[in-house]
Coordinates of C-alpha atoms in Angstrom, one line a residue:
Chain V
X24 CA 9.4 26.8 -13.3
X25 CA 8.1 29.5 -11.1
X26 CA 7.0 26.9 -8.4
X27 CA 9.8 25.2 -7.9
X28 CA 11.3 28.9 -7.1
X29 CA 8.7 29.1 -4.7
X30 CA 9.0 25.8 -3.1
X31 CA 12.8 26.5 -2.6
X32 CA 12.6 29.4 -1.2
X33 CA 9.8 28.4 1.4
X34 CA 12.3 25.5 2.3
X35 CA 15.1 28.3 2.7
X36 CA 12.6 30.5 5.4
X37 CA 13.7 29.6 8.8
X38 CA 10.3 30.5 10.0
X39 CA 8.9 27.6 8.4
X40 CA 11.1 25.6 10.3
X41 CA 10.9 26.4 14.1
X42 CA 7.9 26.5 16.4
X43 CA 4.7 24.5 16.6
X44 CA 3.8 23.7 13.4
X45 CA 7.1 24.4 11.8
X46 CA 9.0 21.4 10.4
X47 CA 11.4 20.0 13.0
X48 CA 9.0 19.6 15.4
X49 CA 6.7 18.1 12.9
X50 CA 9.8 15.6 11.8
X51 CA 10.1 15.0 15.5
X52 CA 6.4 13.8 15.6
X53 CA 6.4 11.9 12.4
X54 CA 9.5 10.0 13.8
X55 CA 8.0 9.3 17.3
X56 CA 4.9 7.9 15.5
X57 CA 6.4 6.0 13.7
X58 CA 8.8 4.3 15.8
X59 CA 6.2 3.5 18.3
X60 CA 4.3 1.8 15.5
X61 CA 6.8 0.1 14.2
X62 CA 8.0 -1.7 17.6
X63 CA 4.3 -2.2 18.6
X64 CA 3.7 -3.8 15.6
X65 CA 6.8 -5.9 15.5
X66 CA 6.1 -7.2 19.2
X67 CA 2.6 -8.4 18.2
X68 CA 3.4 -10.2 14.9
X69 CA 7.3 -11.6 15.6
X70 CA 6.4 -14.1 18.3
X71 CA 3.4 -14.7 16.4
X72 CA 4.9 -15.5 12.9
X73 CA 7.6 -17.1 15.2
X74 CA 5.5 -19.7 16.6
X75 CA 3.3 -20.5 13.8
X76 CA 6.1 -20.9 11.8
X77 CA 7.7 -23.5 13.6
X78 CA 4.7 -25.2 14.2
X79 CA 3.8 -25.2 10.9
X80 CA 0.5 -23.8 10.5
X81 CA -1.3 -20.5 9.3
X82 CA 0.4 -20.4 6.0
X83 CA -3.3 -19.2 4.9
X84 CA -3.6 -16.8 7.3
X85 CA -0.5 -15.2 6.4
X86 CA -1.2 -15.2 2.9
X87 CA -5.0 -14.0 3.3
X88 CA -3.7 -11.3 6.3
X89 CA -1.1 -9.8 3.4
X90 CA -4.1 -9.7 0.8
X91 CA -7.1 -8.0 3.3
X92 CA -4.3 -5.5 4.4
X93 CA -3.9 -4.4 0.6
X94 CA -7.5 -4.3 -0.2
X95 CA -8.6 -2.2 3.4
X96 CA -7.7 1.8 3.0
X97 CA -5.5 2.8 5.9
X98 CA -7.4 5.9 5.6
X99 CA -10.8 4.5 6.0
X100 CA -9.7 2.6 9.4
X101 CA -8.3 5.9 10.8
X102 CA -11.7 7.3 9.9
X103 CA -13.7 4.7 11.8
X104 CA -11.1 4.5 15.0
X105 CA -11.5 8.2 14.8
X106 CA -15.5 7.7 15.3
X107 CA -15.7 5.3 17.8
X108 CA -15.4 6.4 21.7
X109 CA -11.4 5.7 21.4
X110 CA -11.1 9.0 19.0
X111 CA -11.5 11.2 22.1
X112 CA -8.3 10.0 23.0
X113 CA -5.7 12.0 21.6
X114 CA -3.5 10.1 19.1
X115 CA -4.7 6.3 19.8
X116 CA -6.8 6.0 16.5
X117 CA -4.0 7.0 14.4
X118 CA -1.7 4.9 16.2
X119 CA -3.9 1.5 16.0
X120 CA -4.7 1.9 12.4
X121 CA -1.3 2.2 11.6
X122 CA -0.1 -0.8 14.3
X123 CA -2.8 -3.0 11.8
X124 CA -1.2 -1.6 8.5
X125 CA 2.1 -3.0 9.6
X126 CA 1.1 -5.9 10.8
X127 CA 0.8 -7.8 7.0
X128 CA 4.4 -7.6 6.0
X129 CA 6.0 -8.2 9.1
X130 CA 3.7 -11.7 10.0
X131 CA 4.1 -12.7 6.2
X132 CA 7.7 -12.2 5.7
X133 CA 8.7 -13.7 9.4
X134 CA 6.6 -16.7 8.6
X135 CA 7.5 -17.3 5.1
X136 CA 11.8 -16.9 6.6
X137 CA 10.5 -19.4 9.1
X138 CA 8.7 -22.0 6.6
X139 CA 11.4 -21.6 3.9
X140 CA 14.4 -22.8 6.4
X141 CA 15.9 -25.9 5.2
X142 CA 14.0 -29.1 6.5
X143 CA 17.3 -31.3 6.4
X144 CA 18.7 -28.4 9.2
X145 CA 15.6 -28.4 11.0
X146 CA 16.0 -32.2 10.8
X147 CA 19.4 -32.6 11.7
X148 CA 18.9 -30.4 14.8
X149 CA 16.3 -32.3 16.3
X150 CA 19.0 -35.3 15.7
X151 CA 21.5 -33.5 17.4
X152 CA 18.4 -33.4 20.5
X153 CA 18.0 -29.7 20.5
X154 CA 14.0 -29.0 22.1
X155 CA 11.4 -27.2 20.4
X156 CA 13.1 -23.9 22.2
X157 CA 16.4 -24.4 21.5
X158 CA 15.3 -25.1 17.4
X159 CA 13.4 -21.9 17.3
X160 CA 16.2 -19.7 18.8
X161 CA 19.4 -21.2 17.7
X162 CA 18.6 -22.7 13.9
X163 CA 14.8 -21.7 12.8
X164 CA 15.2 -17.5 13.6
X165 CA 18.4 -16.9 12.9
X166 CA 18.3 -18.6 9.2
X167 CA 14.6 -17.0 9.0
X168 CA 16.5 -13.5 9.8
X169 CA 17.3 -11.8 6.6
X170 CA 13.1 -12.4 5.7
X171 CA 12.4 -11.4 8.9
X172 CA 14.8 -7.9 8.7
X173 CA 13.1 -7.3 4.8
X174 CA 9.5 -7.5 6.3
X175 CA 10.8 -4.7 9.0
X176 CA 12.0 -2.7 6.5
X177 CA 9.6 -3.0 4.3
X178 CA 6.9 -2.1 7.1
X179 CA 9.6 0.7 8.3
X180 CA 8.8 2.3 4.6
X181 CA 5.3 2.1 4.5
X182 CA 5.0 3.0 7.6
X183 CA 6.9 6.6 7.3
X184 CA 5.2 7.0 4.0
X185 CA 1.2 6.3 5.6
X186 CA 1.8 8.4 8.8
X187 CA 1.5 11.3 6.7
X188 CA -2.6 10.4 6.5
X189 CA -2.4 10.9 10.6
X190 CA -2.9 14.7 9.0
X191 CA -6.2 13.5 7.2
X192 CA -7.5 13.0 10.6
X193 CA -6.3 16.0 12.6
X194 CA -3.1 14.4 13.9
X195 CA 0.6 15.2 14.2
X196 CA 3.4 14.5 11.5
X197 CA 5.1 16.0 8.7
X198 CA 1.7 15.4 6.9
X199 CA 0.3 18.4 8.5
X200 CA 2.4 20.6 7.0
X201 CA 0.9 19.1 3.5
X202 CA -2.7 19.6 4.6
X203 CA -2.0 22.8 6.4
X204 CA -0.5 24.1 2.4
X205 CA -4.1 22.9 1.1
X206 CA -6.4 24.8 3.6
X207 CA -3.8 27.6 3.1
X208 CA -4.1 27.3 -0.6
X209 CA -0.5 28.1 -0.8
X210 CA 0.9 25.5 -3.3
X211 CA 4.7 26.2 -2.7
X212 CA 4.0 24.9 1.1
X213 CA 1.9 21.4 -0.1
X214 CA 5.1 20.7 -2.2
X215 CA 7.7 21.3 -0.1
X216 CA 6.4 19.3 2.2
X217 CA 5.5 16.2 -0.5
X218 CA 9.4 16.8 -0.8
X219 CA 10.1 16.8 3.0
X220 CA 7.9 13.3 3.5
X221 CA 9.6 12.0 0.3
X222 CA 12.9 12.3 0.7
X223 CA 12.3 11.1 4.7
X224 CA 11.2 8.1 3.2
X225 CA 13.8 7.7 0.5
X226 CA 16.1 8.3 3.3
X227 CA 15.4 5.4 5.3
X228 CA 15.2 3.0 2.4
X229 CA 18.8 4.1 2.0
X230 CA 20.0 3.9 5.3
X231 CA 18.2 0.4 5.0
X232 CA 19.8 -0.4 2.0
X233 CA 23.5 0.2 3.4
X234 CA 22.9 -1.5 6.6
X235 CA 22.2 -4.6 5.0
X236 CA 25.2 -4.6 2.7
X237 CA 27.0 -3.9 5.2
X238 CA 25.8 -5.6 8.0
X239 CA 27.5 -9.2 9.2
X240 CA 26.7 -12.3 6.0
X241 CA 24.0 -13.5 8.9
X242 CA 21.7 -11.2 8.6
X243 CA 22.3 -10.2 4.4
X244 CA 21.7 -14.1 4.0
X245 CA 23.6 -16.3 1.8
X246 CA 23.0 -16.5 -1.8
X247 CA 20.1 -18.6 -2.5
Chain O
X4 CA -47.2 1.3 25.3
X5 CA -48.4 5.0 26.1
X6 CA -48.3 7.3 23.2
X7 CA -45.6 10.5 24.0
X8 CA -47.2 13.7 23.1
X9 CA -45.3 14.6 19.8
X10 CA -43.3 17.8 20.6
X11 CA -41.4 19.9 18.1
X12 CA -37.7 19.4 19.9
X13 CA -38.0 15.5 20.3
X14 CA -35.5 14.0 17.7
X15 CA -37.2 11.7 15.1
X16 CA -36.4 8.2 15.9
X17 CA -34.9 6.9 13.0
X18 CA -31.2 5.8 12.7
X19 CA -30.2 8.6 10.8
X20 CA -31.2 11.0 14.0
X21 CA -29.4 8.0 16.4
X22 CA -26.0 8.6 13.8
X23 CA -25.7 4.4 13.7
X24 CA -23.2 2.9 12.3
X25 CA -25.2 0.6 10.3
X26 CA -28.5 2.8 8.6
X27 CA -31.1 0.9 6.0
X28 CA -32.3 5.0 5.6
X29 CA -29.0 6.4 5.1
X30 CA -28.8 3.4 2.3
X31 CA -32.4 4.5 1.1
X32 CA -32.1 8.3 1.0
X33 CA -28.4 8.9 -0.1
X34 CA -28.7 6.0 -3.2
X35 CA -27.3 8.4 -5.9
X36 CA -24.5 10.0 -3.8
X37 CA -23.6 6.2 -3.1
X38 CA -23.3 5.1 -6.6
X39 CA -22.1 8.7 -7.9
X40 CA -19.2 8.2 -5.7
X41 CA -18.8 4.0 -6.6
X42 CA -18.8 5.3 -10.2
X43 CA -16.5 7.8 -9.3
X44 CA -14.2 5.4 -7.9
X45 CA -14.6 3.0 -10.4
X46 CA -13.6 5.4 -13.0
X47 CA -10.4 6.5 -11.2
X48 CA -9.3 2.9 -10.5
X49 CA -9.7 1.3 -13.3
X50 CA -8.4 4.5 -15.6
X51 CA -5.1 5.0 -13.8
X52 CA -4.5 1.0 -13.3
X53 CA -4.8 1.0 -17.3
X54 CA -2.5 3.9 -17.4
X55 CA -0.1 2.5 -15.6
X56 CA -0.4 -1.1 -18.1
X57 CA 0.0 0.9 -21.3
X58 CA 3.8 2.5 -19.5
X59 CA 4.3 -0.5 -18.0
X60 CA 4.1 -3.1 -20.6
X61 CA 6.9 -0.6 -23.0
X62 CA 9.4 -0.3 -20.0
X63 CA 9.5 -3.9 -19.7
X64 CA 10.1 -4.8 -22.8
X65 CA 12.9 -2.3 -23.1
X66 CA 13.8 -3.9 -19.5
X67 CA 13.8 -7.1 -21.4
X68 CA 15.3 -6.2 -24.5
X69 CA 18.4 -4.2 -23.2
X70 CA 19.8 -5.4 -20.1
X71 CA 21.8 -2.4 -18.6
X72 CA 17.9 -0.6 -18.9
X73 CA 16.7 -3.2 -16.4
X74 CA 18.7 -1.6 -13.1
X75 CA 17.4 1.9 -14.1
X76 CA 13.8 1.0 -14.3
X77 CA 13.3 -0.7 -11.4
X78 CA 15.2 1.9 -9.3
X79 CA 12.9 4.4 -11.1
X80 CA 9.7 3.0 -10.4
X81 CA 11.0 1.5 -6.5
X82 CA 11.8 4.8 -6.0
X83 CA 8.4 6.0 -7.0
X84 CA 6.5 3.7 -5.0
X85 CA 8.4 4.5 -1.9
X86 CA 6.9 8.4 -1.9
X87 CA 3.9 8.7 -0.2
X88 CA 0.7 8.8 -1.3
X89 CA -0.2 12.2 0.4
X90 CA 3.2 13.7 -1.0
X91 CA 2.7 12.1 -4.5
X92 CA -0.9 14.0 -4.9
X93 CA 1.1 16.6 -3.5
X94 CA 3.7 17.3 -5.9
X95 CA 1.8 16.1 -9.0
X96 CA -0.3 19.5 -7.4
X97 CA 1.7 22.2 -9.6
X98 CA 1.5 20.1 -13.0
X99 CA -2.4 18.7 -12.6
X100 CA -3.9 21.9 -10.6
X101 CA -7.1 20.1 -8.5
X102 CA -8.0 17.6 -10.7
X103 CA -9.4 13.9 -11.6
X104 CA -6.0 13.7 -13.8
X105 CA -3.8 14.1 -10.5
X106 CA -5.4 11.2 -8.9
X107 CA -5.3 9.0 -11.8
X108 CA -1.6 10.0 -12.4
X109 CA -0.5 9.3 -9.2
X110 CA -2.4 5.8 -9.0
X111 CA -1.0 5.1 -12.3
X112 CA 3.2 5.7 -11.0
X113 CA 2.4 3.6 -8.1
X114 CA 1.0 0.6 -10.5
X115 CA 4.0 1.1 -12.2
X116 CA 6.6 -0.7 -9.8
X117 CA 4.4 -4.0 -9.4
X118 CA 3.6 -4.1 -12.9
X119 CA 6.8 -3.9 -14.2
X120 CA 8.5 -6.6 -12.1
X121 CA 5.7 -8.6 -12.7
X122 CA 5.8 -8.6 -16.4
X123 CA 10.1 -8.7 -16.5
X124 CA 9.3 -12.1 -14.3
X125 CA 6.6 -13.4 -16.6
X126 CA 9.0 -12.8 -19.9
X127 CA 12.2 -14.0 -17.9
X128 CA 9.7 -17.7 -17.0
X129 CA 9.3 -18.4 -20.6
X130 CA 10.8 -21.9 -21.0
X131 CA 13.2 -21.6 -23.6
X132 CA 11.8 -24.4 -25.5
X133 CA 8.9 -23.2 -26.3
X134 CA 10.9 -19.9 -27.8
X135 CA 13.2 -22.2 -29.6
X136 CA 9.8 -24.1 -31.1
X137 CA 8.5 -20.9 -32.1
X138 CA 11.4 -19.8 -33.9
X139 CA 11.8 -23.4 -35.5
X140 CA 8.2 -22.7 -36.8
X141 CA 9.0 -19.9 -38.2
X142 CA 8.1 -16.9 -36.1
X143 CA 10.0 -13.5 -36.7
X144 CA 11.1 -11.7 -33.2
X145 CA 7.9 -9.8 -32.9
X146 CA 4.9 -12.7 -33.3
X147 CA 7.5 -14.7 -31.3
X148 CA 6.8 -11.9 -28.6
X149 CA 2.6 -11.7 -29.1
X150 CA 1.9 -15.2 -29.8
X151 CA 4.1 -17.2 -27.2
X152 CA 6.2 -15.0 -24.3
X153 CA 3.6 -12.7 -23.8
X154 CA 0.7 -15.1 -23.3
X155 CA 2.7 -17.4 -21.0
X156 CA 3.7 -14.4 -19.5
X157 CA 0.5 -13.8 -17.9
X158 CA -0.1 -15.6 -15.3
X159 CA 2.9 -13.4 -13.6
X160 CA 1.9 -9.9 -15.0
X161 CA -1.6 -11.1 -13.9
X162 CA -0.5 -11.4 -9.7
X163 CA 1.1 -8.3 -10.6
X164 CA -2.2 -6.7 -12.0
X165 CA -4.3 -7.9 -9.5
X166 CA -2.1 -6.5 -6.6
X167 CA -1.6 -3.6 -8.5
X168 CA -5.4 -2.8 -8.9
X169 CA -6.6 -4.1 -5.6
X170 CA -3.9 -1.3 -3.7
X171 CA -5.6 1.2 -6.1
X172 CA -8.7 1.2 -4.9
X173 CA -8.1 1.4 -1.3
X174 CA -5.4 4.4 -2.6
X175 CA -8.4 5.9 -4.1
X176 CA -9.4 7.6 -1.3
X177 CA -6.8 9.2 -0.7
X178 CA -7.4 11.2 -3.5
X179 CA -10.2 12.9 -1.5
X180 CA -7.9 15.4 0.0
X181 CA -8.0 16.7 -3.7
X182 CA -11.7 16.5 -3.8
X183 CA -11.8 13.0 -6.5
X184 CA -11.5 10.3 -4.1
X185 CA -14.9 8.5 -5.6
X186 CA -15.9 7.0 -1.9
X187 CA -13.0 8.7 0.0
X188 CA -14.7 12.0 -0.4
X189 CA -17.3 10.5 1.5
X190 CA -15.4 9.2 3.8
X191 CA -13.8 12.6 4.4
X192 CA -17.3 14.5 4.4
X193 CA -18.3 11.9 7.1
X194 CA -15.3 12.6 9.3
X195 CA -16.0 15.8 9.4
X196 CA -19.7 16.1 10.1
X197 CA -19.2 12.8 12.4
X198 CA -21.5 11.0 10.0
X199 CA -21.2 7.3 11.4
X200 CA -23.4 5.4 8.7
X201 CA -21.5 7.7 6.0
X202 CA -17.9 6.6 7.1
X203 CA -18.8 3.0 7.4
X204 CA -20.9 2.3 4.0
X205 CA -18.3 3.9 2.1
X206 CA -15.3 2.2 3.7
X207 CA -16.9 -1.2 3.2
X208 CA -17.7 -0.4 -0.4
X209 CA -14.4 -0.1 -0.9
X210 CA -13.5 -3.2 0.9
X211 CA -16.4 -5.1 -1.7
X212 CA -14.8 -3.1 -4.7
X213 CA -11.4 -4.2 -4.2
X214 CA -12.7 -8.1 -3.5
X215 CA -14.7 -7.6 -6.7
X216 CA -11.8 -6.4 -8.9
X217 CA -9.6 -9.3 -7.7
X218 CA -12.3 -11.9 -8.2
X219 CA -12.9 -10.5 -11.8
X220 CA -8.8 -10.2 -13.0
X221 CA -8.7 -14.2 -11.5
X222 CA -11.7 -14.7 -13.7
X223 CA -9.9 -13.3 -16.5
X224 CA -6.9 -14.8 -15.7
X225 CA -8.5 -17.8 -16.5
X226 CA -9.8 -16.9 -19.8
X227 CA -7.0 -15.8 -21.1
X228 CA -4.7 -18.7 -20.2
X229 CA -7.1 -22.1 -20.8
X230 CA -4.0 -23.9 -22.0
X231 CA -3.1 -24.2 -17.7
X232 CA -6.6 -25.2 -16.8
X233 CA -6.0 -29.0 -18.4

């Protein structure tokens, strides 16, 4: 297992960590990428999925949205952003196409938590007089919130893990240091950075994990 | 309309010259590269997605069969589709060298996840009634499994299937960053050499690929379970 040798000890060179293209700032990038994208994404599709869900319609279009979101490659609508006049501007390709990848889980999740709270609450409320506001806010979201947090998370993961194909297209992220071990030839570096992206990702699923266990019974949801 | 005197430097005035997105000559002149690359594609999708059935199908039963094996085997294959797909080419790198083999590997551990729950579901939906008929009937453990739970089971290993292979072809092209990406390579070549018509045809090929795929496993779907179309 000579490459794992290898992989270890380019992990264990400090070099490889520091400067331009060395692996903190690289971390630094993947993490401001994705952040952006993720809050972009989940201040288009929240108040969307919020509203059609209380109103009741676009159950299609959340369904059909989650199935044309599998079916496009991320990587092919990078491409094409890259081509058209927005690619001379810096990282905005890269930052739409992964704003639309997002997009699927968070609307589909958020409107399926909205859909699936109990009519006889929704029903009761309105008896109580609450208006269409005060339903959305104070019964329909929060009840809808556990959904709403697994689409999040779920977008959170798949959104660390895609980022990585910003590289593909000349862009920032830990990804680079993948690509930059393929034009290097140098296996070692291609692996430890598969292992770099990796555990990131597994990382986050953890931390994840743990704040929803331990986070208040509100937002883990009550045992259906 | 006055004829232009023909001159060496002007730029032939075909689509190709104008890089268009959208190029009946492109479609014309690069036919075999096209469908070398769908076949390519094909190939890679539907081999790994197989793949991943014939581990698949196993895991679950042993899922099934003993229940402390059901924790580990999700965790195993969540935790393998959580890496991503640029890292998973990357460290299958060292065991596969640059092959056709990584790609299909790697497709074939990310099918794994959504096949597995799907099937586990599928067997766990099996009214126990119609269990308890086939066992009145007769049937020993193992025709119990192949003639009744795992045909009702298919509707539910079926969504599974269908997801499962759809997300393979658009991971496909991924692939290209190890040179077998069927119409990802193309897609790559085109970035690079800001090839327009290139980038376009082959992303939308995808796109049809993937609709085609789902279209036939519903098909199939159908066939295989007539008793739900009464």
């Amino acid at each position: 297992m000579s490459t794992l040798g290898e992989v270890w000890t380019w992990l264990g060179t400090g070099a490889n960590w520091a400067g331009e293209n060395g692996v903190w700032h690289r971390l630094v990038e993947h993490v401001s990428l994705t952040v952006g994208c993720l809050s972009a994404s989940c201040l288009i599709a929240l108040p969307v999925a919020v509203t059609l869900g209380h109103l009741g319609r676009g159950g299609a279009l959340a369904v059909n949205l989650a199935n044309v979101g599998r079916a496009v490659p991320t990587f092919a609508v990078l491409v094409l952003l890259l081509l058209t006049p927005l690619g001379r501007h810096g990282d905005w390709p890269t930052f739409i196409a992964l704003v639309l990848f997002a997009l699927p889980p968070l609307l589909t999740n958020a409107y399926v938590g909205m859909r699936g709270v109990d009519r006889n609450v929704v029903e009761a409320a309105r008896g109580m007089g609450m208006s269409g506001r005060q339903l959305v806010w104070r019964v329909e979201v929060p009840l809808a919130l556990p959904l709403m947090l697994t689409g999040v998370r779920i977008a959170a993961v798949q959104l660390v893990a895609t980022a990585t194909l910003a590289a593909l297209v000349g862009g920032g992220g830990l990804g680079r240091i993948i690509t930059a071990g393929f034009n290097l030839a140098s296996t070692p570096q291609v692996v430890a950075g598969a292992v770099i992206v990796a555990v990131f990702a597994l990382l986050l699923e953890a931390v994840f994990e743990v704040a929803q266990r331990l986070g208040p019974a509100w937002v883990r949801g009550r045992a259906r | 309309m006055t004829a232009a005197p023909a001159t060496a430097t002007a730029p032939p005035d075909d689509c190709l010259a104008r890089n268009d997105w959208i190029c009946g000559d492109y479609l014309a002149t690069r036919r075999h590269i096209l469908l070398d690359a769908v076949l390519q594609h094909l190939h890679l999708t539907v081999v790994s997605v197989l793949l991943g059935l014939v581990i698949a199908l196993p895991l679950a039963l042993v899922a099934r069969r003993w229940r402390w094996a059901v924790g580990p085997v999700l965790g195993l294959t969540t935790v393998l589709y959580t890496i991503p797909s640029l890292a998973m080419f990357s460290l299958l790198l060292p065991l596969y060298g640059l092959s056709a083999t990584l790609v299909i590997v790697g497709l074939a551990l990310y099918s794994l996840t959504l096949l597995v729950r799907n099937i586990l579901a599928g067997l766990a939906g099996v009214p126990e009634e119609a269990k308890e008929a086939a066992r009145g009937m007769g049937y020993g453990p193992l025709r119990q499994l192949l003639a009744v739970e795992l045909p009702l089971a298919v509707p539910a290993a079926m969504a599974g299937l269908r997801i499962a292979t759809v997300s393979a072809v658009a991971l496909t092209t991924i692939g290209a960053i190890v040179g077998h990406g069927g119409l990802g390579n193309l897609i790559y070549a085109g970035m690079n050499a800001y090839f327009k018509a290139q980038v376009l045809t082959a992303s939308v090929l995808c796109v049809v690929i993937a609709v085609a795929f789902d279209l036939l496993l519903l098909g199939l779907e159908r066939l295989l379970t007539p008793w739900r179309r009464a």
